[in-house]
Coordinates of C-alpha atoms and ligand atoms in Angstrom, one line a residue:
X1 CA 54.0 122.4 -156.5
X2 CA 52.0 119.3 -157.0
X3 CA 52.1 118.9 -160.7
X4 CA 55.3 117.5 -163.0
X5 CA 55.9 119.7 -166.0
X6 CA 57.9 119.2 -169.1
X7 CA 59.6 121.1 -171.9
X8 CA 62.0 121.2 -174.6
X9 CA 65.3 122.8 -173.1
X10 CA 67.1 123.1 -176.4
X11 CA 65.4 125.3 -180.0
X12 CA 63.6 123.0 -182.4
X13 CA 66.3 122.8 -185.2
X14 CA 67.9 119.6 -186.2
X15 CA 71.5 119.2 -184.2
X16 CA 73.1 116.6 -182.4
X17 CA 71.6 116.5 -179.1
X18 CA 68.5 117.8 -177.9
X19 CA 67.6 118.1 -174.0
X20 CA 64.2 117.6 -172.1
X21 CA 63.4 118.7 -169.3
X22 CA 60.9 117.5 -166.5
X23 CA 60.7 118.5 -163.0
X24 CA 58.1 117.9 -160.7
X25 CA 56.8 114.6 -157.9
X26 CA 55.9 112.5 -160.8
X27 CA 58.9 112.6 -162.7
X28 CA 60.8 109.3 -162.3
X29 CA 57.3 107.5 -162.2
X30 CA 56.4 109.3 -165.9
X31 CA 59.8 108.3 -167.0
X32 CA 60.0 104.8 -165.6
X33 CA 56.7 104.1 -167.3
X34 CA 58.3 104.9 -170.8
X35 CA 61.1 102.7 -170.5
X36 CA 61.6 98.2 -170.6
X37 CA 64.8 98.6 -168.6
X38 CA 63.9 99.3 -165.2
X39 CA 65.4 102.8 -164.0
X40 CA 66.9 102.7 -160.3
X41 CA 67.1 106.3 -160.5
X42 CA 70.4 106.9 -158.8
X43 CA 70.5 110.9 -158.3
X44 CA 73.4 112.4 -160.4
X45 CA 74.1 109.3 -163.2
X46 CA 73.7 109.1 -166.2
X47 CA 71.7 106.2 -168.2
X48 CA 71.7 104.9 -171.4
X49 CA 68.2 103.7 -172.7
X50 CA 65.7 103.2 -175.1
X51 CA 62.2 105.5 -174.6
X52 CA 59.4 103.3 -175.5
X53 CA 55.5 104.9 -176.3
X54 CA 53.4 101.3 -175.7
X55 CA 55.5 99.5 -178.7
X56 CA 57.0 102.5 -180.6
X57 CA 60.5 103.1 -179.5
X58 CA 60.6 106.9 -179.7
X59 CA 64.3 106.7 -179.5
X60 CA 67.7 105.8 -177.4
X61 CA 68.5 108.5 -175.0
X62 CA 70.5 109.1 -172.6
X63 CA 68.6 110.3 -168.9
X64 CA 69.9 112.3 -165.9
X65 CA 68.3 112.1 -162.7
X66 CA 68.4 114.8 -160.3
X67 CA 66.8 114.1 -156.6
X68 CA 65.0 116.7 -154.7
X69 CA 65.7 118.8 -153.0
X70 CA 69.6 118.6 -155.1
X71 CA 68.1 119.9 -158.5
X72 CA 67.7 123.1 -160.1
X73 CA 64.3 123.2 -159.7
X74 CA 64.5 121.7 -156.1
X75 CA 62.1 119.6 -157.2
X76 CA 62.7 115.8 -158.7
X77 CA 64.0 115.9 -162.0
X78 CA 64.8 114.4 -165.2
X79 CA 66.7 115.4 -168.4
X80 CA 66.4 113.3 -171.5
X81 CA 69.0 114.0 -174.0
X82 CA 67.7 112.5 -177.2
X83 CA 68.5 113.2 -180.9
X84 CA 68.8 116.5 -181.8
X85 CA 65.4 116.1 -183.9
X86 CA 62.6 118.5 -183.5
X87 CA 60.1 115.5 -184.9
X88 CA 61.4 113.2 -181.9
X89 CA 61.5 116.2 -179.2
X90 CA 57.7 116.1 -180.4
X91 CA 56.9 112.5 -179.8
X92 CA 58.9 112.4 -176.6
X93 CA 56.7 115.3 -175.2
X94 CA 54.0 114.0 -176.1
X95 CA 54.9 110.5 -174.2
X96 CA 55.8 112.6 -171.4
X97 CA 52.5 114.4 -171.6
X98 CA 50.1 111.3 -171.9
X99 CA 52.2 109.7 -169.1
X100 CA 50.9 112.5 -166.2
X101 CA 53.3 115.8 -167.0
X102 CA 52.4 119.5 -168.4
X103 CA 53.8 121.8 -170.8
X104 CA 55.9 124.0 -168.9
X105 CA 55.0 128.1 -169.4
X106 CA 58.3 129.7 -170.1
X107 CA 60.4 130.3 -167.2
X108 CA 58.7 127.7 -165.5
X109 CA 61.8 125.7 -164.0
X110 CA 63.5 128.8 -163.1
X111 CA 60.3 130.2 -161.3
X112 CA 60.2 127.2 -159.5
X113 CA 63.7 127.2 -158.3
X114 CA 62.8 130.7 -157.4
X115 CA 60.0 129.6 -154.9
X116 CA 61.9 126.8 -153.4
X117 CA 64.2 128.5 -152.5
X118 CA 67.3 127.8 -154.5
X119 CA 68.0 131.4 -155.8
X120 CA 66.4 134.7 -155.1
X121 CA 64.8 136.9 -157.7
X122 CA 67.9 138.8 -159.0
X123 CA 69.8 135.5 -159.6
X124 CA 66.5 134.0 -161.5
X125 CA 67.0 137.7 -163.4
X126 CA 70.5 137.1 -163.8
X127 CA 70.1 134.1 -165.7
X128 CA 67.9 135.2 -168.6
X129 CA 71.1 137.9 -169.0
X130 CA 73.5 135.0 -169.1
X131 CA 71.7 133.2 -171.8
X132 CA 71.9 136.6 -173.9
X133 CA 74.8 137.6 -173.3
X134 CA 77.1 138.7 -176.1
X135 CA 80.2 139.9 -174.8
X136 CA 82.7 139.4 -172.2
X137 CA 81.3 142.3 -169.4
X138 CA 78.2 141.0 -170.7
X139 CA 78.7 137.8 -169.6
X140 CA 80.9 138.9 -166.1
X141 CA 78.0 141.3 -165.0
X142 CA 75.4 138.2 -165.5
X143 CA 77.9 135.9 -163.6
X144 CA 78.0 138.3 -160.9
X145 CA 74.3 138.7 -160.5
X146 CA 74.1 135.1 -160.8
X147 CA 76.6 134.2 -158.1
X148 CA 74.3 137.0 -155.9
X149 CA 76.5 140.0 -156.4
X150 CA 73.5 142.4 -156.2
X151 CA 71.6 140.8 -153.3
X152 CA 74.8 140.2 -151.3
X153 CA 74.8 144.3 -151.6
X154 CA 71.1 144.6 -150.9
X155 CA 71.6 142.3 -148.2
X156 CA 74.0 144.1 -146.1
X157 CA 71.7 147.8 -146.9
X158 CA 69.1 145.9 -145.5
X159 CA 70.7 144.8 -142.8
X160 CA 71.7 148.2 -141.9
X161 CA 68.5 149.6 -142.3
X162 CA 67.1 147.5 -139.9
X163 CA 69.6 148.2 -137.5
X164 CA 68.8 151.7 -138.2
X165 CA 65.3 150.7 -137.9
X166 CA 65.6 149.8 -134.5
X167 CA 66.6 153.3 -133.3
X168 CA 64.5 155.3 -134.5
X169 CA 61.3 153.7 -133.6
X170 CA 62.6 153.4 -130.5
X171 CA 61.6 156.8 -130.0
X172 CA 58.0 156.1 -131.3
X173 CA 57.5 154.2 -127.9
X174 CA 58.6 157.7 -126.2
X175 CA 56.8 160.2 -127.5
X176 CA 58.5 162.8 -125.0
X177 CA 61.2 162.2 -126.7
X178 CA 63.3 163.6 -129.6
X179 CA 66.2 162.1 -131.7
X180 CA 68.9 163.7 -130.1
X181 CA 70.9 165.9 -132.6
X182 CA 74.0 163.7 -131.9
X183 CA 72.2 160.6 -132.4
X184 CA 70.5 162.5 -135.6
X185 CA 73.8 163.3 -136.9
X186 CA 74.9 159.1 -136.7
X187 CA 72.1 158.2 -138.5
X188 CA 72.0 160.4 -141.2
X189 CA 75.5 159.9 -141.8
X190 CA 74.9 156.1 -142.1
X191 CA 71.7 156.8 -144.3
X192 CA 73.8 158.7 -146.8
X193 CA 77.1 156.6 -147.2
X194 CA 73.8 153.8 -148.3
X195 CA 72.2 156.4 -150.5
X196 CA 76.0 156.6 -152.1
X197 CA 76.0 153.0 -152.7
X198 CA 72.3 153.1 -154.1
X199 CA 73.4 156.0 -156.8
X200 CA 76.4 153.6 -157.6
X201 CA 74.1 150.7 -158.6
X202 CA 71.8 153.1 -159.8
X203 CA 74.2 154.5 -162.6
X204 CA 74.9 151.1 -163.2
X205 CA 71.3 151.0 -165.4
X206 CA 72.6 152.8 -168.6
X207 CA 75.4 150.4 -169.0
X208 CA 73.3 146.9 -168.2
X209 CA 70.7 148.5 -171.4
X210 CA 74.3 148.9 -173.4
X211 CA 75.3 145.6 -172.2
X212 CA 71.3 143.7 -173.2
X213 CA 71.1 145.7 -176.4
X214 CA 74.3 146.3 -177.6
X215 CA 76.7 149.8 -178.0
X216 CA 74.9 151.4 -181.0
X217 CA 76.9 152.4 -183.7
X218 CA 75.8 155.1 -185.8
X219 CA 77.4 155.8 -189.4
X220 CA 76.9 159.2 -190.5
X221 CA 77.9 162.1 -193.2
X222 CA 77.1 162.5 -196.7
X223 CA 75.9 160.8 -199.5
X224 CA 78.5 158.5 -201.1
X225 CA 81.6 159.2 -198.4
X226 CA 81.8 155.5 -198.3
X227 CA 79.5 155.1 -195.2
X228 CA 77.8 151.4 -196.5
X229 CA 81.2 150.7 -197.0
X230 CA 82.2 151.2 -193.8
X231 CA 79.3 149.2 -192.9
X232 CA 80.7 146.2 -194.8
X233 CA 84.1 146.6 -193.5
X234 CA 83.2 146.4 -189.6
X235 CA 80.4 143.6 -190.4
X236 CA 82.7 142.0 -192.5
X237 CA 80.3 141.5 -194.9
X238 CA 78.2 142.7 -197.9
X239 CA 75.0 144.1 -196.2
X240 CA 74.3 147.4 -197.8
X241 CA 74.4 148.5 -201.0
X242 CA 77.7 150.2 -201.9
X243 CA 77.3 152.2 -205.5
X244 CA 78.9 155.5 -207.1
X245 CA 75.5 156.8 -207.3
X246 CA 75.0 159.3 -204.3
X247 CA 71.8 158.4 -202.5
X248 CA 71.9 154.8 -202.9
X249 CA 71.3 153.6 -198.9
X250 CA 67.5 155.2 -198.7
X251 CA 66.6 154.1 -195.1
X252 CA 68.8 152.7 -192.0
X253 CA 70.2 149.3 -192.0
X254 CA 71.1 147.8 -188.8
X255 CA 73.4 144.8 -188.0
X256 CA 74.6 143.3 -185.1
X257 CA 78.3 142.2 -184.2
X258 CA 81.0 142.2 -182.2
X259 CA 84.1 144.8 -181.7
X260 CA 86.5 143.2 -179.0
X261 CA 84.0 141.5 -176.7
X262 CA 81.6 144.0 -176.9
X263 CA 78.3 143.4 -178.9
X264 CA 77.2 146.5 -180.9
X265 CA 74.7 147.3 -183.2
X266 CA 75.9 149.3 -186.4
X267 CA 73.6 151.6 -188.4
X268 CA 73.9 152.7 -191.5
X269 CA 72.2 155.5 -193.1
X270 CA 71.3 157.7 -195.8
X271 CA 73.1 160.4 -196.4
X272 CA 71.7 163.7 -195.8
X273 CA 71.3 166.0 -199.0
X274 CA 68.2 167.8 -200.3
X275 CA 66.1 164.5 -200.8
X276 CA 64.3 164.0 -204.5
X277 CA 61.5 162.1 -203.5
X278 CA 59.5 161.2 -200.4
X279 CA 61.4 158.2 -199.7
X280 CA 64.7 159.3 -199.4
X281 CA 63.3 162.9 -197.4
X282 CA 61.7 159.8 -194.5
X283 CA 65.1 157.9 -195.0
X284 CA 67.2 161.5 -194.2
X285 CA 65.1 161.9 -191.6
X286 CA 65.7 158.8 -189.9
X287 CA 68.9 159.2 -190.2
X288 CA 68.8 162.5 -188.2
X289 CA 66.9 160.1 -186.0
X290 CA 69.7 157.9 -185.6
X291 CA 72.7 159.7 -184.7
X292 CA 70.3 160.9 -182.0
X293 CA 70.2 157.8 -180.3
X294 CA 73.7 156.5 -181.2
X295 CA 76.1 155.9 -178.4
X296 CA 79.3 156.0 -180.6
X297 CA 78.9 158.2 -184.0
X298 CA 81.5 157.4 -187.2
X299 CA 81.3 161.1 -189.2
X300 CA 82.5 160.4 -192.2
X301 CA 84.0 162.9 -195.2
X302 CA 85.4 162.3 -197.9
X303 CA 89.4 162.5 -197.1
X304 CA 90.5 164.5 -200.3
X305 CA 87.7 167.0 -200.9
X306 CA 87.9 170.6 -198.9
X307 CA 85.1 169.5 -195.4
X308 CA 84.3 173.1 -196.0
X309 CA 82.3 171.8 -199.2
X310 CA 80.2 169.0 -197.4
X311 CA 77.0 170.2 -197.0
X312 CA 76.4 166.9 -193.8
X313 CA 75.7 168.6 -190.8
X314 CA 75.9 166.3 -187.4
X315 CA 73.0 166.9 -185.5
X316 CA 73.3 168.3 -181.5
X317 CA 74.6 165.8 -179.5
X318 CA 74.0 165.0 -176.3
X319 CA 76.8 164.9 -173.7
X320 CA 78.0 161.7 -173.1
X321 CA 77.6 160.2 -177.2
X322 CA 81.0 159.8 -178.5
X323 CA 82.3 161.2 -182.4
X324 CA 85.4 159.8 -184.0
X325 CA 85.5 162.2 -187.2
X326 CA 86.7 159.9 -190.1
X327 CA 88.3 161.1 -193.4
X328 CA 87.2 158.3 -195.7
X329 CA 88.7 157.5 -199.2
X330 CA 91.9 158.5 -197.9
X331 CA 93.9 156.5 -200.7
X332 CA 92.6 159.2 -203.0
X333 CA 94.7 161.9 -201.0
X334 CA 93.6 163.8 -198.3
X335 CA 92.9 167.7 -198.1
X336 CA 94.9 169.7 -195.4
X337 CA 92.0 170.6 -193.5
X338 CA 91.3 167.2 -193.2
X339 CA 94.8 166.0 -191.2
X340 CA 93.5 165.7 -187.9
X341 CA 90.6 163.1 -188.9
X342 CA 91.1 159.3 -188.9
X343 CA 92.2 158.5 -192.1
X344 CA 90.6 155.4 -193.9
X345 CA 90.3 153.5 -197.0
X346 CA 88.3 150.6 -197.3
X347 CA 89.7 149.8 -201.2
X348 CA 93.4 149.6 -199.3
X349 CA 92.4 148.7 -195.9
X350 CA 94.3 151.6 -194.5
X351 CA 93.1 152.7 -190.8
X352 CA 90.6 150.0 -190.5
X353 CA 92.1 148.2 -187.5
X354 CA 92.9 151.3 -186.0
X355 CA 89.6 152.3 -186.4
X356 CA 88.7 149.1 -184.4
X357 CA 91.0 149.4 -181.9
X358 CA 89.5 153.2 -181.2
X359 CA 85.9 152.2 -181.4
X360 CA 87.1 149.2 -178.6
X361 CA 88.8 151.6 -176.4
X362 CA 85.7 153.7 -176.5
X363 CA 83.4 151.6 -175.7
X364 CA 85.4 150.2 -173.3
X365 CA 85.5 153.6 -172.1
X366 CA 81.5 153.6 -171.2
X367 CA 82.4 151.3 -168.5
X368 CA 84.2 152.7 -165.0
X369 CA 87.4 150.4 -164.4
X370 CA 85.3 148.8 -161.4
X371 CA 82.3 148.0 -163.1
X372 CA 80.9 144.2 -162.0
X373 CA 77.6 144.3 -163.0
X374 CA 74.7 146.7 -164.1
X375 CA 70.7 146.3 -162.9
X376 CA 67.8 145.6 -165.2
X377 CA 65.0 148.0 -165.3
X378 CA 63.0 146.4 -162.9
X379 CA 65.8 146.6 -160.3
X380 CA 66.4 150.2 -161.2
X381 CA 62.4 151.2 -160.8
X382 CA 62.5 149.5 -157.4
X383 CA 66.1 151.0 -156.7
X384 CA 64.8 155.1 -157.6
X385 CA 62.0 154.4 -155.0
X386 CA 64.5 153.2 -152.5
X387 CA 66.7 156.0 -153.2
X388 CA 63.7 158.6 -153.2
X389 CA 62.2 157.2 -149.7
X390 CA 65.8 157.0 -148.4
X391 CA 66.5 160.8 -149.2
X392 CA 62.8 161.8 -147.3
X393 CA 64.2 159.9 -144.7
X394 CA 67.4 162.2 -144.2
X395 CA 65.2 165.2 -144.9
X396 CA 62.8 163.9 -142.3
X397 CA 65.8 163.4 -139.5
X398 CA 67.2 167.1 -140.2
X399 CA 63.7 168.5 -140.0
X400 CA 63.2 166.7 -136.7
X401 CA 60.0 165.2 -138.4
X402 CA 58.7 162.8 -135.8
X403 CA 59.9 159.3 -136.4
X404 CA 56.7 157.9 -137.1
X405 CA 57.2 159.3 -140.7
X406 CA 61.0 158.7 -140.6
X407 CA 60.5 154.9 -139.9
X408 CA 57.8 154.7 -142.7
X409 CA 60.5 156.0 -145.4
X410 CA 62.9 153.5 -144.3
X411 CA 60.1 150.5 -144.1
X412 CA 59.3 151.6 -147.7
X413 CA 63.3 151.6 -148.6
X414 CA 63.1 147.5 -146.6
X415 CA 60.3 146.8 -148.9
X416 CA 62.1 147.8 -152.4
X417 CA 64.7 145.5 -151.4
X418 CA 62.3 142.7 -150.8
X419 CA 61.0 143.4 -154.0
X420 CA 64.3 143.3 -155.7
X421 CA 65.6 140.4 -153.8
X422 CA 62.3 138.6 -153.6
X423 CA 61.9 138.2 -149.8
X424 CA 58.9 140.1 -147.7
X425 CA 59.3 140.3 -143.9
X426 CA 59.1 142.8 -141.1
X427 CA 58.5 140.1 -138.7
X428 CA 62.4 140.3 -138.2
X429 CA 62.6 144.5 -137.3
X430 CA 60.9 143.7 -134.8
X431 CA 62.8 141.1 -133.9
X432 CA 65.6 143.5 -133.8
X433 CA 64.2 146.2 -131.9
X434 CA 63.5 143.7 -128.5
X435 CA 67.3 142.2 -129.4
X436 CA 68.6 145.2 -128.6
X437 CA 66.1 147.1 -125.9
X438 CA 65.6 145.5 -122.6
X439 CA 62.2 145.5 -121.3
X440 CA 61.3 147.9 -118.9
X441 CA 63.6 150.8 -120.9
Ligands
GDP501 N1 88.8 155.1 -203.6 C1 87.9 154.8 -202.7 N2 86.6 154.6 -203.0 C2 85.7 154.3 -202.0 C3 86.2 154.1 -200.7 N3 85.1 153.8 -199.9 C4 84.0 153.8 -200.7 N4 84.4 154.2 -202.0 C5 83.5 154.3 -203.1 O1 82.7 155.5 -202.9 C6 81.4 155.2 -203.5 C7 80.3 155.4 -202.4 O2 80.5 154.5 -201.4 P1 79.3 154.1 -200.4 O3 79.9 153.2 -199.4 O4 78.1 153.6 -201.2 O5 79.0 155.5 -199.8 P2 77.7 156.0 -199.0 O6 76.8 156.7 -199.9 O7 78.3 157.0 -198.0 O8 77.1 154.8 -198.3 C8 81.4 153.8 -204.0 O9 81.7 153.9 -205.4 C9 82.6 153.2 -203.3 O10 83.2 152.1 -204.0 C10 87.6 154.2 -200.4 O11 88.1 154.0 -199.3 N5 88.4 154.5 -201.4
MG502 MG1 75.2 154.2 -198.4

């Protein structure tokens, strides 16, 4: 990387403290050439200065240096912490960019790191999902990745394929030769307890998307059971429109926020009746739409009417969504056949926090006790080709296929991992194979 780049580390919004960032050969020269004060550049200090353009002081800021190859980057670097003003974050770039630098693409200083070898790709990944994480396993399952969780596990399938590797295409050099049944047996044992741990992180996919995107919430039932309401209640509040008129909430509203340390996204809809116009016929059928795709749905009735009388009808659901059943406007009395539903009332507060608390232990309830961290859907494409070339592989040994096409399936399985991981070799199977064969044999 021969170039120094620069860019704003923090959103342009007026706060206290805004941060540069510039990494890159010409660094402490593009820095030293905005300042009076000569700059030493000790790595890891901190420096209280003025930034000068010519004879306009941009402002006083305080610098970092950071010293190849001891940097985030691995590259030289500099962070300028000036005043949280977008107008000076402006002027200060600009300096930087007169003085030699470039604007830096996005992900620029992470890519880099990335290529000199500071992390691999899944801890580069990991740290998008750290910045956007909005709950507690959201943030453990980034911290994991980030700390190598997922490679670590790569790492060790990888070096057990190679191992594995290494006997079978040591039959490729004897032709006359087939994988003995015992031998057979070994490996296909071995090749299964890794396709075990692949279906793990596999199933691991559903909950990272929960964990990037939020549980979805889905509030459902008829017109005017106090669903917007509802809405309000868990937002905490006034987003939708709450009105004795039945048929008021005419399309889905969605809002984001937290239950426990879990960050979900609520929907509220329109109730369903026979529609009057267009409008409301589109906003009913979103709202079939919706509980479609909701992980957790809230079916509300009105507590002290007869649910025999509601005309809502929940959609088919699919397996693993989740229904608490919720007798709203329960301060009004609630019917018999109505007993066994949560009871709630917004205008007293009854059941709300129990309501909460069930929603939490549900959603907690997505997530196996164990769970550490889930992969993105890049790491899941490459993962399902893994698992598919692994499973030929195991089909291929039983079928005493020769092990010319054995040894491709498991090269293609060493490949997805490079492509997970980020690293490309097959230099070092071979490697392995003379390790542990003598010449001669
Ligand atoms: N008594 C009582 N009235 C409620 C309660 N929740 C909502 N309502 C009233 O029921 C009407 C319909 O509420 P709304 O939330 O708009 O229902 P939606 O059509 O299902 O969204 C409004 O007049 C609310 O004030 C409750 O817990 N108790
Ligand atoms: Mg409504």
């Amino acid at each position: 990387m021969e170039d120094t780049i620069v860019a704003p580390a923090t959103p342009p919004a007026l706060s206290a403290i805004a941060l540069i960032r510039m990494s890159g050969p010409k660094s402490l020269e593009i820095i030293s050439s905005l300042l009076r004060k000569s700059f030493k550049g000790e790595p890891q200090r901190l420096y209280y200065r003025k930034l000068y353009f010519g004879e306009e002081l941009l402002d006083d800021v305080v610098l970092s240096y950071w010293k190849s190859p001891r940097s985030y980057t691995g590259e030289d670097m500099i962070e300028i912490s000036c005043h949280g003003n977008p107008y000076i974050v402006e002027r200060i770039l600009e300096a930087c960019l007169k003085k030699g630098a470039r604007l830096a693409s996005p992900g620029e200083f992470t890519k880099r790191a990335f290529l000199n070898g500071k992390m691999d790709l899944t801890q580069a990944e990991a740290i998008i999902d750290l910045i956007h994480a909005g709950g507690m396993l959201a943030l453990k399952s980034a911290q994991a990745l980030q700390s190598g969780g997922l490679s670590k596990e790569l790492l060790r399938i990888r070096a057990e394929l190679i191992d594995i590797l290494a006997e079978v295409e040591a039959y490729i050099d004897f032709p006359e030769e087939d994988i003995q049944p015992e031998v057979g047996d070994q490996l296909i044992g071995r090749l299964l307890a890794m396709e075990n741990k692949l279906s793990t992180l596999l199933s691991s996919a559903p909950l990272s998307r929960v964990l990037r995107e939020g549980v979805t919430i889905v509030l459902a039932g008829s017109p005017n059971v106090g669903k917007s309401s509802l809405f309000n209640a868990l937002l905490k509040e006034n987003r939708a429109i709450v009105s004795p008129h039945p048929g008021t909430t005419r399309d889905t509203i969605e809002a984001e926020c937290r239950i426990g340390s879990f960050l979900v996204k609520i929907i509220d809809t329109a109730g369903q009746r026979v529609a009057d116009d267009q409008i409301e016929a589109e906003g009913i059928r979103r709202a079939q739409e919706a509980v479609k795709r909701g992980d957790l749905i809230l079916h509300l009735v009105s507590a002290p009417d007869d649910p025999s009388t509601d005309p809502y009808v929940l959609p088919q659901l699919q397996a693993q969504q989740k229904v608490i059943a919720i007798a709203s406007k329960a301060d009004l009395g609630i019917h018999p056949a109505n007993k066994d539903k949560h009871a709630l009332s917004i205008v007293t507060g009854m059941g709300l926090e129990e309501l909460e608390e069930k929603i939490k232990k549900i959603l907690e309830s997505f997530f196996p006790m164990d769970f550490s961290y889930g992969v993105n859907p890049r790491q899941q494409a490459a993962l399902a080709k893994m698992a598919e070339a692994l499973n030929k592989a195991i089909l291929g040994i039983k079928n005493s296929l020769p092990p010319e096409l054995i040894s491709s399936e498991l090269h293609e399985c060493l490949e997805r991992v490079g492509e997970i991981v980020g690293l490309v070799s097959s230099e070092d199977i071979l490697d392995k194979i003379f390790q542990k064969f003598c010449i001669g044999k």
